[in-house]
mmCIF file of C-alpha atoms in Angstrom:
data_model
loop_
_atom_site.group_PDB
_atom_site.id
_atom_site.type_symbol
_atom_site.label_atom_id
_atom_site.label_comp_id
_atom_site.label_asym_id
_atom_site.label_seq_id
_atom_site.Cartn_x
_atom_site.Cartn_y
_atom_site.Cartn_z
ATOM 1 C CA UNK A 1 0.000 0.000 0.000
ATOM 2 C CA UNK A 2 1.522 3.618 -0.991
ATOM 3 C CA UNK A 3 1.015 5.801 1.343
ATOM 4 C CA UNK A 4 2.765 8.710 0.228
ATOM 5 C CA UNK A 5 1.523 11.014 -3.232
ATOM 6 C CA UNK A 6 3.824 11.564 -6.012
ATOM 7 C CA UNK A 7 5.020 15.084 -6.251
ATOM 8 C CA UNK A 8 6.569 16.677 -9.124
ATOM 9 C CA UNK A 9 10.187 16.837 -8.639
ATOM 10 C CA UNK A 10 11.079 20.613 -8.797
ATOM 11 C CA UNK A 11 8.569 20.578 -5.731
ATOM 12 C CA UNK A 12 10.176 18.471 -4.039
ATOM 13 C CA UNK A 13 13.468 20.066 -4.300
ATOM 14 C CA UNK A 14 11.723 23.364 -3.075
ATOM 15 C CA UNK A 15 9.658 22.004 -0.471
ATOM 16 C CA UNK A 16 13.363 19.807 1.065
ATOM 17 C CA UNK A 17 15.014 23.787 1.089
ATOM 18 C CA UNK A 18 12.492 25.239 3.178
ATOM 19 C CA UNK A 19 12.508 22.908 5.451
ATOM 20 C CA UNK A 20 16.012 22.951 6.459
ATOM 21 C CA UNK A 21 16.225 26.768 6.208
ATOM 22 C CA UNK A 22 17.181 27.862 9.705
ATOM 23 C CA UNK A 23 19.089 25.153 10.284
ATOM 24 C CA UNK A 24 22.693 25.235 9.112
ATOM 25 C CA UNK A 25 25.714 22.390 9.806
ATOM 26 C CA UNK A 26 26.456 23.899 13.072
ATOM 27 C CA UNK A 27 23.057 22.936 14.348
ATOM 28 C CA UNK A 28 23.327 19.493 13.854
ATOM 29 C CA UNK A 29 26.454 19.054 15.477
ATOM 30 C CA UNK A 30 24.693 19.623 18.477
ATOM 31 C CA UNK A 31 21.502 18.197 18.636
ATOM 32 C CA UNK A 32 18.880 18.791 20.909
ATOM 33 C CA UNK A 33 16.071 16.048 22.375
ATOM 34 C CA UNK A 34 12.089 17.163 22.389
ATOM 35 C CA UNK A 35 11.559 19.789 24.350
ATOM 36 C CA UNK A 36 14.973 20.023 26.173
ATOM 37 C CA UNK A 37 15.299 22.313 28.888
ATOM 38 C CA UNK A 38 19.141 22.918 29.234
ATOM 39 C CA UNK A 39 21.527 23.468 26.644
ATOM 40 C CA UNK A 40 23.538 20.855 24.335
ATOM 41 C CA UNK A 41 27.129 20.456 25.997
ATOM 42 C CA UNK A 42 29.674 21.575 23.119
ATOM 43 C CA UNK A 43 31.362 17.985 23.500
ATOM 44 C CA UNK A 44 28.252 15.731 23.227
ATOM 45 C CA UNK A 45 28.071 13.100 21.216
ATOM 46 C CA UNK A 46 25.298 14.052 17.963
ATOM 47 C CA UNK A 47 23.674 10.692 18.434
ATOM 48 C CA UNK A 48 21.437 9.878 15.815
ATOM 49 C CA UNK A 49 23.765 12.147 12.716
ATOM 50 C CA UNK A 50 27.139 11.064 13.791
ATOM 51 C CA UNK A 51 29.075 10.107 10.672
ATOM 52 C CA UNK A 52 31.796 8.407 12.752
ATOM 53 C CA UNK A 53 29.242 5.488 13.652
ATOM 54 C CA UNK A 54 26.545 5.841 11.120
ATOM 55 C CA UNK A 55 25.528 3.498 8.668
ATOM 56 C CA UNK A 56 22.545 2.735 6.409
ATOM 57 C CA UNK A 57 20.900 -0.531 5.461
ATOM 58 C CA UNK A 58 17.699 -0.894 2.708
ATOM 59 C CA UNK A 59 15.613 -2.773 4.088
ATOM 60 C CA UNK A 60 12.923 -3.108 1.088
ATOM 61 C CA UNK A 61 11.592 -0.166 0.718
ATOM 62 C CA UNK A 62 13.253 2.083 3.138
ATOM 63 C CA UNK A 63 16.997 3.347 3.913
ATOM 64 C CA UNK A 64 17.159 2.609 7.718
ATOM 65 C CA UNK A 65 19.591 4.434 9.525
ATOM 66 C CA UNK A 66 21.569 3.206 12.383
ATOM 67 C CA UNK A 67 25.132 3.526 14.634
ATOM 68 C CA UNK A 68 27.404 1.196 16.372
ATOM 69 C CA UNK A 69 29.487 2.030 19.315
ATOM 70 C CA UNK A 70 31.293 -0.302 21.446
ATOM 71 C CA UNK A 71 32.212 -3.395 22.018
ATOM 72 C CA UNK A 72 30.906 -6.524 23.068
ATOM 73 C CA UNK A 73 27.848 -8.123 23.274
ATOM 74 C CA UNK A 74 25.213 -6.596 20.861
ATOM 75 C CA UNK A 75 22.925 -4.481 22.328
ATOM 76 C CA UNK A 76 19.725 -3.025 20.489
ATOM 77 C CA UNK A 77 18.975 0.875 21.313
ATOM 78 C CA UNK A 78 15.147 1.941 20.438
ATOM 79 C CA UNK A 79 14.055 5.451 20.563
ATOM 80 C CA UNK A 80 10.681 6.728 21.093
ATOM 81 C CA UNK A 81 7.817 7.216 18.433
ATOM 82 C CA UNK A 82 7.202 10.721 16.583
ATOM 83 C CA UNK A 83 8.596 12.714 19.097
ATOM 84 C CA UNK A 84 11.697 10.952 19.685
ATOM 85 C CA UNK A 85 15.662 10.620 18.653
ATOM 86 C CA UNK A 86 18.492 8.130 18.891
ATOM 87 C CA UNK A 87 19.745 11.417 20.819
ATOM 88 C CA UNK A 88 17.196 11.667 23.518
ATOM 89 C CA UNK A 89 18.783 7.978 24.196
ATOM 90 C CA UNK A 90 22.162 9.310 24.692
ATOM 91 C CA UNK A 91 22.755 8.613 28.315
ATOM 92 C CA UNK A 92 21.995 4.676 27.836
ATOM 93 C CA UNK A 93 24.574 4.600 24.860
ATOM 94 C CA UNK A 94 27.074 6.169 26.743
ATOM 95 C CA UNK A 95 26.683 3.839 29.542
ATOM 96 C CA UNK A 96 26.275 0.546 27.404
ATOM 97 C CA UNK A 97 28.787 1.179 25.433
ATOM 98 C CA UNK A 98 31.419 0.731 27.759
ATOM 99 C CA UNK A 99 30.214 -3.248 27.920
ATOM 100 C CA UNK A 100 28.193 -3.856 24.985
ATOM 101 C CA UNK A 101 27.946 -3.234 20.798
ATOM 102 C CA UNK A 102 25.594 -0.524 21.091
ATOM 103 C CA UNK A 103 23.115 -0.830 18.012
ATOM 104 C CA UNK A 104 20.982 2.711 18.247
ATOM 105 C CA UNK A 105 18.496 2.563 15.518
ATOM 106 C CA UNK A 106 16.423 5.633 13.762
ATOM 107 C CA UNK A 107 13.377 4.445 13.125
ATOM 108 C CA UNK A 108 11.423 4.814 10.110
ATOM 109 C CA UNK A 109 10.437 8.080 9.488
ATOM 110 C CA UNK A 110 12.698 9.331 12.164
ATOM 111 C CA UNK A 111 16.077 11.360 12.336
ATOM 112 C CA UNK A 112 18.154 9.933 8.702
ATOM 113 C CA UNK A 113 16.268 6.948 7.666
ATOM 114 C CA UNK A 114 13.374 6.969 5.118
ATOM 115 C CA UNK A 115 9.957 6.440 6.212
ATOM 116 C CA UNK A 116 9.221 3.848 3.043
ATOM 117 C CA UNK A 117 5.838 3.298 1.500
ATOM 118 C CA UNK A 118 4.659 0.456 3.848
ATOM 119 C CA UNK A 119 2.073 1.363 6.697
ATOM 120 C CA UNK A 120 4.154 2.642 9.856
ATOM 121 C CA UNK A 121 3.335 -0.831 11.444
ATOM 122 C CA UNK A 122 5.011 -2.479 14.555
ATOM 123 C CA UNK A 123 5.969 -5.291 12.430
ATOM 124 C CA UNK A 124 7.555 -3.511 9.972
ATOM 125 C CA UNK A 125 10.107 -1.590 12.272
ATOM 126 C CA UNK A 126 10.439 -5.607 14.132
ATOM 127 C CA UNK A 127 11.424 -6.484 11.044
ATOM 128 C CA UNK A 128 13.691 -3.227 10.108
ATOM 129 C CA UNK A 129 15.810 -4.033 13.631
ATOM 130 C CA UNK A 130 16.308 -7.791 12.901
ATOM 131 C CA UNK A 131 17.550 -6.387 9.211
ATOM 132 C CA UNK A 132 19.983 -4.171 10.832
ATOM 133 C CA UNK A 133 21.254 -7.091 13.731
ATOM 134 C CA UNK A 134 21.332 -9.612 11.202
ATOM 135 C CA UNK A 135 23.589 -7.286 9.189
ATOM 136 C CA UNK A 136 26.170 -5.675 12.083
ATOM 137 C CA UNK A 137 25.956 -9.546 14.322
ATOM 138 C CA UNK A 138 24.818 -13.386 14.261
ATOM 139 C CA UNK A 139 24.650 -13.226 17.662
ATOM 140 C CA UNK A 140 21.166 -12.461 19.437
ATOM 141 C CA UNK A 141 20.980 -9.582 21.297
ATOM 142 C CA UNK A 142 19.268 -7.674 23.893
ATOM 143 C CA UNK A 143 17.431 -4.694 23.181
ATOM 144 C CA UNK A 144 16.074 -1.620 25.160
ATOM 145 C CA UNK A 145 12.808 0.353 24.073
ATOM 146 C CA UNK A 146 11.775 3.394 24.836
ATOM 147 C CA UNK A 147 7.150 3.804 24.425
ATOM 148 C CA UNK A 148 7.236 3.563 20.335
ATOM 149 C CA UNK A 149 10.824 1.486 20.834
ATOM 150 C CA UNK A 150 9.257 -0.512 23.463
ATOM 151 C CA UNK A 151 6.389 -1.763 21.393
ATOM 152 C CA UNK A 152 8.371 -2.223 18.756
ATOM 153 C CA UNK A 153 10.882 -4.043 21.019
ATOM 154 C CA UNK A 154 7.700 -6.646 22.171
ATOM 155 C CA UNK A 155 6.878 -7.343 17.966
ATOM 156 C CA UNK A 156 10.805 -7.914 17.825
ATOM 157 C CA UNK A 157 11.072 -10.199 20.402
ATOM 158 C CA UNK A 158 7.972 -12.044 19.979
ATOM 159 C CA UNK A 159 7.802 -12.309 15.654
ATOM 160 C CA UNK A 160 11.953 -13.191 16.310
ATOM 161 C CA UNK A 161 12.430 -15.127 19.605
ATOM 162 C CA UNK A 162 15.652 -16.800 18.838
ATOM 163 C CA UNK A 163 17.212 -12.874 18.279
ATOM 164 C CA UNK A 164 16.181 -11.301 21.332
ATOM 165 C CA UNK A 165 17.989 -12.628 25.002
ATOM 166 C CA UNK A 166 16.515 -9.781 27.332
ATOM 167 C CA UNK A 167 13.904 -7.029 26.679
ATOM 168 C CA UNK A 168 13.982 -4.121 28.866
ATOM 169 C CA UNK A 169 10.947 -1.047 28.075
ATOM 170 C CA UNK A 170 10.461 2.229 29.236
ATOM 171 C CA UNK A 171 7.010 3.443 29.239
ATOM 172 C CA UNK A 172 5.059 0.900 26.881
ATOM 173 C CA UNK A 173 2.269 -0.890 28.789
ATOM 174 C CA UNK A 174 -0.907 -2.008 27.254
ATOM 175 C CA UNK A 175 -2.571 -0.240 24.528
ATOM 176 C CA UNK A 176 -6.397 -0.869 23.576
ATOM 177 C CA UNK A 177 -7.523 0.497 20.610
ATOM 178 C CA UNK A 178 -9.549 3.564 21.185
ATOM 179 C CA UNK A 179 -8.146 4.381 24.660
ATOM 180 C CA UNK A 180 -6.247 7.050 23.293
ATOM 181 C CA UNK A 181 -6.721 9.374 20.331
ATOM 182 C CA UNK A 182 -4.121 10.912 17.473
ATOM 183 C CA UNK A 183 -4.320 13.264 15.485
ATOM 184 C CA UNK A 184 -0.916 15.171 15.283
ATOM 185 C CA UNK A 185 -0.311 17.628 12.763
ATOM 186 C CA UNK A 186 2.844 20.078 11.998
ATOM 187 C CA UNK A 187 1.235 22.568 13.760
ATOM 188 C CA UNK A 188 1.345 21.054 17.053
ATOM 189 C CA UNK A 189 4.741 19.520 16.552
ATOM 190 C CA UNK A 190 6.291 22.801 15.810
ATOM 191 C CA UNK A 191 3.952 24.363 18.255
ATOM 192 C CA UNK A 192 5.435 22.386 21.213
ATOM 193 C CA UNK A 193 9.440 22.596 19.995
ATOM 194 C CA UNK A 194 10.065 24.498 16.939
ATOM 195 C CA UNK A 195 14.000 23.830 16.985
ATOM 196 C CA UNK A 196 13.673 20.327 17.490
ATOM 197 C CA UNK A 197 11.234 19.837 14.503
ATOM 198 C CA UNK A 198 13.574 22.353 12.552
ATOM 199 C CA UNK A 199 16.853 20.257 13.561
ATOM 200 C CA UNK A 200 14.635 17.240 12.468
ATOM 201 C CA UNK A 201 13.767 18.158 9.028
ATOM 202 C CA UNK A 202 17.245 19.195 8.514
ATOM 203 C CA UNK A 203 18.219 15.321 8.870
ATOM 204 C CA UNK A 204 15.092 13.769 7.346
ATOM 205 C CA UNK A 205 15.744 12.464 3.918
ATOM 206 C CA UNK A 206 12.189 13.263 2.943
ATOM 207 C CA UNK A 207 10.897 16.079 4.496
ATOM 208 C CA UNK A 208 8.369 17.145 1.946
ATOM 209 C CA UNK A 209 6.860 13.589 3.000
ATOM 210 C CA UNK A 210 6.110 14.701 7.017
ATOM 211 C CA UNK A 211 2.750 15.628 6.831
ATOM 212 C CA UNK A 212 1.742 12.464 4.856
ATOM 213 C CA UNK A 213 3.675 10.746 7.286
ATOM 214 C CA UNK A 214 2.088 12.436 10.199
ATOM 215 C CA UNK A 215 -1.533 11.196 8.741
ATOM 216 C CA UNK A 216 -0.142 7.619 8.483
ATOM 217 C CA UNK A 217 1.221 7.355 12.070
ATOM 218 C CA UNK A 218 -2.568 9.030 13.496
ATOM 219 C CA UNK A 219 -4.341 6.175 11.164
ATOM 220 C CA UNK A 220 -2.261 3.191 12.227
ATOM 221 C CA UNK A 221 -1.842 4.452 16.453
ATOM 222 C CA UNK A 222 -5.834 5.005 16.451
ATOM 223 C CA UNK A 223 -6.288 1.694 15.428
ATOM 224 C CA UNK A 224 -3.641 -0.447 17.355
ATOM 225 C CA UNK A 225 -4.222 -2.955 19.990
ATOM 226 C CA UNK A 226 -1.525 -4.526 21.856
ATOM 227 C CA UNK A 227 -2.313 -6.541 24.051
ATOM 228 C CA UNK A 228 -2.417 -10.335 25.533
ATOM 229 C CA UNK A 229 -2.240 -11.171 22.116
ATOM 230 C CA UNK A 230 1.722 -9.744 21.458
ATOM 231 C CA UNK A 231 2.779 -10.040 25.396
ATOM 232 C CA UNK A 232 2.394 -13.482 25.545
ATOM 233 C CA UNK A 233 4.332 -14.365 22.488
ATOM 234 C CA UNK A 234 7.211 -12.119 24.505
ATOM 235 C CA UNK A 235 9.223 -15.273 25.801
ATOM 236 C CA UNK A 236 12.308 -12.913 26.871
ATOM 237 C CA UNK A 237 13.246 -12.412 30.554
ATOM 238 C CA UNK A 238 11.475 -8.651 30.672
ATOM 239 C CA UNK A 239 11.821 -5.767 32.368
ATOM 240 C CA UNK A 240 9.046 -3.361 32.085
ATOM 241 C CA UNK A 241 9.421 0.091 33.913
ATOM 242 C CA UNK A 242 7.510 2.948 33.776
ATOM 243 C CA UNK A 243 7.282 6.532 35.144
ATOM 244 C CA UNK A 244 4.601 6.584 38.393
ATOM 245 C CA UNK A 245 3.254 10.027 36.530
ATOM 246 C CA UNK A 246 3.542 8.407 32.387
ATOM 247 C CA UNK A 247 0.301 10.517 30.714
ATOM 248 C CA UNK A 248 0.618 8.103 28.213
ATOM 249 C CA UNK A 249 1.725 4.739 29.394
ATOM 250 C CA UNK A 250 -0.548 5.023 32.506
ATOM 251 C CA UNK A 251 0.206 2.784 35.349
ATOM 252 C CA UNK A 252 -2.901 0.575 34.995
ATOM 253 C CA UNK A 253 -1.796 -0.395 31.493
ATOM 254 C CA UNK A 254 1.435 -0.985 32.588
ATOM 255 C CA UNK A 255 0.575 -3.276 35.375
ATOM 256 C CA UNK A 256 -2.557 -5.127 33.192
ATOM 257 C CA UNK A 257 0.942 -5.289 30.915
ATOM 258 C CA UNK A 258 2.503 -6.988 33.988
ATOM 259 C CA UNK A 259 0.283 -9.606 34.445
ATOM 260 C CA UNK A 260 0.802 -11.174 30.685
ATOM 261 C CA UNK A 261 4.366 -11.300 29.942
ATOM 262 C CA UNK A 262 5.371 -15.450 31.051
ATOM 263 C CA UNK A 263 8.844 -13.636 32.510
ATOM 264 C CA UNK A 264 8.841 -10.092 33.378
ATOM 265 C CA UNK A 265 9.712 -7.630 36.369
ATOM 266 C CA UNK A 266 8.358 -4.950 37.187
ATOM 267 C CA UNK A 267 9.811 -1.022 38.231
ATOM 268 C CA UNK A 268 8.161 1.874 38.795
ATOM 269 C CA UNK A 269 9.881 5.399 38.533
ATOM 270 C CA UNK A 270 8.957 7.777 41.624
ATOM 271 C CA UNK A 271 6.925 10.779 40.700
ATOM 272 C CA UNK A 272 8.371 10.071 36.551
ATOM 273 C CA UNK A 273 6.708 11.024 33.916
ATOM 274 C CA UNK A 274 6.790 9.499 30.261
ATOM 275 C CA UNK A 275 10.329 10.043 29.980
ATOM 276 C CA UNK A 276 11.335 8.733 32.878
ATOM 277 C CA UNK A 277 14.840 8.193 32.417
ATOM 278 C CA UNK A 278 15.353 11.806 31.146
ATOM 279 C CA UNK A 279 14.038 13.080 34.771
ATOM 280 C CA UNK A 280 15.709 10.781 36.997
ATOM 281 C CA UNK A 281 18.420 8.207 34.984
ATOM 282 C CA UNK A 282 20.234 7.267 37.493
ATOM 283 C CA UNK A 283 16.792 5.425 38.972
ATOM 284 C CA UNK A 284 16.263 4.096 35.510
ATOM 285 C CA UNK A 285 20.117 3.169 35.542
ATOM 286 C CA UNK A 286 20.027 1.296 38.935
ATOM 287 C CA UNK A 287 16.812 -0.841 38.078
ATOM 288 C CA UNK A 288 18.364 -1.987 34.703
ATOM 289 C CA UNK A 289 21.919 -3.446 35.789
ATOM 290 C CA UNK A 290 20.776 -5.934 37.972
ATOM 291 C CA UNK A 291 18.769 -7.019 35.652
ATOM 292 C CA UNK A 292 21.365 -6.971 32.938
ATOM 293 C CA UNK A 293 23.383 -9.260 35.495
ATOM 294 C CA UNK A 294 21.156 -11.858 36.212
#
C-alpha cells in the first residue's frame, strides 16, 4: 500500500530547502532532544547524525539508519515514536557502550532513515531491527525500548524469539484500541518545539513527506491494539518500567501489561513522567543493571 503522493520533482526540491532553512551544519552538530530544557554540551556526542558510527541498510523499501558504538555483546537501542531521537537515548549509549555493541536505531520516518511506502506498522520496524542485527551480528541480542521502541521491542522479540535474550521497556504498557486518540499535525509539533522539529527536518531524507507521514502514524496508532495477544508471544526475561506520573503509558496499562508477559519484572519510577529516564536516569540506571546481570 503507498502511502505517500507523487510530487513533481522541482517541488520536491523546493519544499526539502524550506525545510532545512534555519538550520545550518552547526546545528546538527549539536543536537537537541524534544523539548529540552538545558543546553547541548559543546562535547556531546550528535547521536542519531554522527558520521563516525553511522551506517545505512535498505531494508525493502526504506533506507534505515543506524550507529554502532562499542564493544561486546550486541545491544539493540530503540528510541521513542514521533517525538523521539536516537539522541534523547544518549545517556543509555554512553553507559552501554562501555560493555556492549551498542546498536541505536532511527526508526522509520525518524532522524536519517526513510519512512518507506509500507504502513508505519510495529511489524515492519520488528522487522527493520532484525535487518539491521542480522547485518552488524549473528549473535542475538538484547534490546532496550523506549514507548514507540518498546512496542516495537515486544513485535521484535515475539515475531523473532531466537534474536532477542533480554527485553527491557520504558514506558510501553498495554494499549487498547480507542483508549487514546491521534491526530498530530505540523502545527502542534512545531507548536510544542520548533527547533527540534527544525533540527529534524534538517536530517530527514524526505521532508516534503512529514505531513503524509504524520496522517499515516494518526491512522495506524488510532487503530492499534496490543495486548495479551503480542505479550504473551514475549518469551524474553522482561523488564518493564515505567514513570509513576507516564500521561501516556498510565500505570494501569502498565501493570494489566505486567500480568501477561510469562517472565517479566516490574519497576516503577517515583513521581516520573513518560520520559522517565530523562528526569531521573540514574533510577532508571540502577533498576536496569541488575537485571542486565542476572
Amino acid at each position: 500500500m503507498k502511502l505517500f503522493n507523487k510530487r513533481p520533482a522541482f517541488l520536491l526540491v523546493v519544499l526539502s530547502l524550506i525545510f532545512s532553512l534555519g538550520v545550518d551544519a552547526q546545528d546538527l552538530k549539536h543536537l537537541r532532544s524534544f523539548m529540552q530544557a538545558a543546553p547541548t554540551p559543546p562535547d556531546a556526542t550528535p547521536y542519531g547524525n554522527n558520521p563516525k558510527a553511522g551506517h545505512y541498510l535498505n531494508t525493502g523499501n526504506a533506507k534505515i539508519y543506524y550507529e554502532v558504538y562499542g564493544k561486546g555483546k550486541p545491544f539493540v537501542i530503540l528510541h521513542g515514536g514521533v517525538f523521539g531521537s536516537t539522541y534523547e537515548m544518549g545517556r543509555f549509549i554512553d553507559s552501554l557502550s562501555k560493555s556492549y555493541q551498542v546498536i541505536a536505531i532511527s526508526t522509520r520516518g525518524h532522524g536519517k532513515s526513510e519512512m518507506g511506502s509500507s504502513e508505519p506498522t510495529y511489524e515492519q520496524k520488528a522487522n527493520d531491527v532484525n535487518a539491521i542485527l542480522n547485518t552488524v551480528t549473528k549473535d542475538s541480542a538484547i534490546a532496550l525500548g523506549f514507548s514507540d521502541g518498546g512496542y516495537t521491542g515486544y513485535y521484535f522479540a515475539g515475531i523473532y524469539p531466537n534474536k532477542v535474550r533480554k527485553l527491557i521497556t520504558i514506558g510501553a504498557g498495554e494499549w487498547l484500541k480507542g483508549s487514546r486518540s491521534f491526530n498530530i499535525t505540523r502545527k502542534d509539533a512545531f507548536g510544542l518545539d520548533s527547533l527540534y522539529w527544525k533540527q529534524q527536518m534538517a536530517l530527514n531524507p524526505h521532508p516534503e513527506k512529514f505531513d503524509d507521514w504524520l496522517v499515516s502514524i494518526n491512522q495506524y496508532y488510532n487503530n492499534v491494539n496490543i495486548s495479551k495477544e503480542v505479550f504473551g508471544k514475549v518469551h524474553c526475561p522482561v523488564l518493564l518500567m515505567a514513570g509513576e506520573l507516564d500521561q501516556n503509558a498510565t500505570l494501569k496499562t502498565v501493570i494489566a501489561a505486567y500480568y501477561m508477559f510469562p517472565k517479566v519484572e516490574l519497576a516503577i519510577i517515583p513521581n516520573a513522567p513518560h520520559p522517565a529516564f530523562q528526569v531521573n536516569f540514574p533510577a532508571v540506571w540502577a533498576d536496569i543493571v541488575p537485571f542486565l546481570q542476572q
